[in-house]
Amino acid sequence: MTKNHLLDAGIVVLNNAKLLGERYSKDELQKPGLMYRTISSTHTLKTYQSAWCDVATWLFEHEQINSLQNIKPIMVEHYLIDKEKNGGFRSKGSNVKSLKSYVTVINKVLICSYIMEISQRFSLNQFTHLNAKINRPIYSRKSSNYWIEHNNRTYLTYKQAIDTVRAFGLRAGELAILQAQSFIQDKKTGKYFIQTIGAGNVYHLAECRADLRLQMNDYYNLFFENNIVDINGNFEGINSEKKHFLKGQTSHQFPHEIFRTEYAEQLLKQKFNEYDAGVIFWPRSLLKIHDDQVELLKHIYHANGRQTFDPVKIVSLDDVQTQVGAYQGPLRAFYEVSKSLGQNRIGRLLAYI
């Protein structure tokens, strides 16, 4: 039986990308050129390896190819069409998020192996034979309202837990570890926050949406009053002890991601009203954020085919505006929403807005 060299070659490429990622600091890895050609964490590497195993096995068996150089766009489209129809849970079809993950790993392998340029990477939108729903956002504000309207009994059963997710944009795992000490109020602004441990075991603060502040005050007033802190200073963090006190705190009966999308959209609009648009517009892929400062980059194509991202200047975060998806506005607004969602790059907001 012929060995699947396509699978092995892709795994080698991904492992090398992880080794390369270990040579750079977290800030350096935010540069677009490195971002696409490296892998920064073991968890991400395992996710890519799992997805590539599925991709390479299908291409090997159905397209009879055994080399990375032989992967063509039409083959990728054939694979995605099959996954859309027959993949996913109980083979009922993969959702948009899963299809995007397959495209991402194909791009990662081909770009890291220098078979494909960054500018040539695949996207779902280019494959016209996929279901039309593929080109729409994964989640939307309408789907949040729709879910509540059509699942009213479940909503009323877990109302406090669901409203807490809507107000703070919590993941399922973040809701599950909620405790009294998680709720804090900023001494300077009076804003409500939840301190939590998110994806990758990273600590972050999730800000409360202004339109749900009164509701959170009704639920958690005593917690907030007992935890008034300076969020820009040092204060006691959360402990590891789990104290479940909400009905549905560990439930999977409601779709957290739908409510995180609602949260991202509403908090972004709120932040747009809080901050003035910067005087400098710069593409988000050419920005490197350092706390309250931003390094502006330019993409240089050299005659020998090499590409670099060279610094232009460093400016204040408040001086810059950018665009993410259909939204254009203050960079600080995108940055703060991204941090509240527990994301380390503003580009990750594309999954929500």
XYZ file of N, CA and C in Angstrom, residues 243-334:
276
model
N -16.367 27.679 42.528
C -17.544 27.842 43.383
C -18.747 28.133 42.496
N -19.419 27.101 42.051
C -20.559 27.264 41.154
C -21.759 27.801 41.925
N -22.282 28.927 41.505
C -23.435 29.495 42.197
C -24.534 29.922 41.231
N -24.332 29.701 39.922
C -25.336 30.067 38.927
C -25.978 28.813 38.354
N -27.279 28.828 38.185
C -27.938 27.730 37.502
C -27.529 27.768 36.031
N -27.001 26.666 35.555
C -26.550 26.623 34.169
C -25.127 27.074 33.978
N -24.377 27.266 35.074
C -23.008 27.761 34.955
C -22.121 26.827 34.139
N -22.370 25.534 34.219
C -21.599 24.563 33.447
C -22.451 23.900 32.363
N -23.600 24.505 32.063
C -24.519 23.915 31.098
C -24.065 24.161 29.667
N -24.390 23.221 28.794
C -24.141 23.385 27.352
C -25.475 23.450 26.599
N -26.502 23.919 27.285
C -27.835 24.000 26.701
C -28.059 25.290 25.915
N -27.080 26.184 25.931
C -27.232 27.429 25.171
C -25.916 27.766 24.457
N -26.003 28.450 23.307
C -24.837 28.690 22.445
C -24.036 29.916 22.866
N -22.970 29.712 23.615
C -22.167 30.826 24.118
C -21.637 31.721 22.997
N -21.216 31.115 21.868
C -20.585 31.904 20.804
C -21.553 32.896 20.166
N -22.824 32.545 20.087
C -23.803 33.488 19.554
C -23.849 34.734 20.421
N -23.824 34.537 21.735
C -23.898 35.675 22.649
C -22.575 36.427 22.717
N -21.460 35.745 22.466
C -20.174 36.450 22.382
C -20.143 37.366 21.161
N -20.786 36.935 20.086
C -20.861 37.779 18.897
C -21.687 39.035 19.167
N -22.825 38.839 19.821
C -23.649 39.983 20.215
C -22.844 40.932 21.095
N -22.094 40.371 22.030
C -21.263 41.160 22.933
C -20.227 41.975 22.156
N -19.518 41.326 21.236
C -18.471 42.002 20.470
C -19.039 43.177 19.683
N -20.176 42.972 19.027
C -20.784 44.033 18.220
C -21.236 45.208 19.092
N -21.887 44.910 20.206
C -22.406 45.976 21.056
C -21.297 46.728 21.771
N -20.279 46.010 22.254
C -19.177 46.683 22.933
C -18.371 47.532 21.955
N -18.232 47.063 20.711
C -17.496 47.847 19.718
C -18.219 49.159 19.420
N -19.531 49.098 19.245
C -20.296 50.325 19.016
C -20.177 51.269 20.210
N -20.169 50.706 21.399
C -20.002 51.511 22.613
C -18.640 52.208 22.611
N -17.592 51.461 22.244
C -16.233 52.018 22.230
C -16.071 53.083 21.139
N -16.770 52.907 20.014
C -16.730 53.917 18.962
C -17.237 55.257 19.484
N -18.206 55.217 20.385
C -18.746 56.449 20.972
C -17.836 57.016 22.053
N -16.992 56.181 22.631
C -16.104 56.627 23.708
C -14.857 57.321 23.181
N -14.386 56.917 21.996
C -13.111 57.415 21.490
C -13.277 58.124 20.144
N -12.437 59.139 19.944
C -12.408 59.822 18.653
C -11.634 58.973 17.653
N -12.051 59.041 16.403
C -11.318 58.332 15.346
C -9.940 58.962 15.195
N -8.905 58.151 15.058
C -7.556 58.670 14.909
C -7.369 59.402 13.596
N -6.359 60.236 13.533
C -6.106 61.036 12.331
C -5.351 60.247 11.264
N -4.785 59.101 11.649
C -4.019 58.275 10.710
C -4.780 56.975 10.448
N -5.102 56.695 9.189
C -5.681 55.391 8.849
C -4.562 54.464 8.419
N -4.555 53.230 8.974
C -3.509 52.269 8.629
C -4.119 50.864 8.603
N -3.781 50.041 7.604
C -4.331 48.678 7.529
C -3.988 47.876 8.782
N -4.941 47.092 9.267
C -4.737 46.362 10.522
C -3.597 45.351 10.430
N -3.343 44.820 9.210
C -2.284 43.820 9.057
C -0.891 44.427 9.134
N -0.814 45.763 9.133
C 0.480 46.449 9.166
C 0.615 47.277 10.438
N -0.002 46.791 11.508
C 0.053 47.459 12.805
C 0.671 46.528 13.832
N 1.514 47.068 14.671
C 2.104 46.312 15.772
C 1.882 47.117 17.053
N 0.988 46.636 17.917
C 0.567 47.388 19.094
C 1.444 47.066 20.296
N 1.911 48.132 20.975
C 2.662 48.007 22.216
C 1.948 48.861 23.264
N 1.003 48.265 23.981
C 0.246 48.999 25.005
C -0.403 50.245 24.410
N 0.093 51.436 24.752
C -0.522 52.671 24.265
C 0.176 53.246 23.038
N 1.084 52.490 22.451
C 1.773 52.944 21.247
C 1.613 51.916 20.130
N 1.752 52.403 18.896
C 1.583 51.539 17.730
C 2.749 51.749 16.772
N 3.328 50.654 16.324
C 4.356 50.718 15.292
C 3.686 50.499 13.942
N 3.804 51.488 13.054
C 3.241 51.391 11.705
C 4.269 50.729 10.790
N 3.818 49.717 10.036
C 4.719 48.968 9.167
C 4.353 49.168 7.700
N 5.290 48.905 6.812
C 5.003 48.885 5.374
C 5.512 47.567 4.802
N 4.756 47.029 3.835
C 5.065 45.735 3.228
C 5.944 45.992 2.006
N 7.183 45.469 2.035
C 8.140 45.705 0.955
C 8.379 44.414 0.175
N 8.201 44.465 -1.145
C 8.523 43.345 -2.033
C 9.878 43.633 -2.686
N 10.863 42.791 -2.449
C 12.202 43.001 -2.985
C 12.360 42.307 -4.335
N 13.360 42.754 -5.094
C 13.570 42.246 -6.451
C 13.871 40.749 -6.454
N 14.496 40.259 -5.394
C 14.847 38.831 -5.326
C 13.687 37.959 -4.859
N 12.495 38.568 -4.708
C 11.322 37.822 -4.281
C 11.092 37.814 -2.783
N 12.059 38.321 -2.034
C 11.926 38.356 -0.582
C 10.957 39.466 -0.167
N 10.217 39.231 0.906
C 9.280 40.221 1.428
C 9.663 40.579 2.859
N 9.550 41.858 3.190
C 9.820 42.306 4.557
C 8.736 43.273 4.999
N 8.598 43.424 6.299
C 7.675 44.381 6.886
C 8.505 45.374 7.684
N 8.735 46.540 7.084
C 9.652 47.516 7.659
C 8.909 48.578 8.455
N 9.487 49.014 9.573
C 8.835 50.055 10.391
C 8.833 51.410 9.690
N 7.728 52.136 9.844
C 7.614 53.499 9.314
C 7.813 54.498 10.443
N 7.004 54.367 11.491
C 7.161 55.213 12.678
C 6.305 54.651 13.804
N 6.538 55.170 15.007
C 5.754 54.784 16.177
C 4.891 55.967 16.592
N 3.591 55.713 16.769
C 2.652 56.785 17.126
C 1.794 56.330 18.299
N 1.015 57.247 18.828
C 0.100 56.929 19.916
C -1.052 56.058 19.410
N -1.514 55.161 20.241
C -2.657 54.307 19.900
C -3.874 55.147 19.532
N -4.043 56.282 20.190
C -5.216 57.136 19.944
C -5.147 57.885 18.619
N -3.996 57.875 17.965
C -3.845 58.600 16.698
C -4.241 57.766 15.486
N -4.544 56.492 15.705
C -4.716 55.562 14.571
C -6.154 55.061 14.494
N -6.646 54.978 13.288
C -7.897 54.274 13.017
C -7.604 53.170 12.005
N -8.438 52.131 11.998
C -8.215 51.026 11.070
C -9.560 50.405 10.721
N -9.527 49.329 9.949
C -10.756 48.645 9.561
C -10.618 47.156 9.836
N -11.669 46.600 10.458
C -11.767 45.157 10.689
C -13.124 44.718 10.169
N -13.127 43.887 9.143
C -14.388 43.503 8.528
C -15.086 44.714 7.939
N -16.358 44.887 8.260
C -17.134 46.015 7.739
C -17.019 47.258 8.618
N -16.297 47.161 9.735
C -16.227 48.260 10.692
C -14.920 49.039 10.552
N -15.028 50.369 10.484
C -13.853 51.236 10.488
C -13.995 52.223 11.637
N -12.938 52.375 12.437
C -13.020 53.267 13.580
C -11.723 53.302 14.355
N -11.759 53.838 15.585
C -10.547 53.998 16.398
C -9.872 52.657 16.690
N -8.573 52.620 16.510
C -7.832 51.397 16.798
C -7.996 50.986 18.261
N -8.036 51.977 19.170
C -8.184 51.659 20.589
C -9.490 50.901 20.841
N -10.546 51.236 20.118
C -11.826 50.547 20.287
C -11.684 49.068 19.940
N -11.083 48.776 18.783
C -10.875 47.378 18.387
C -9.982 46.651 19.393
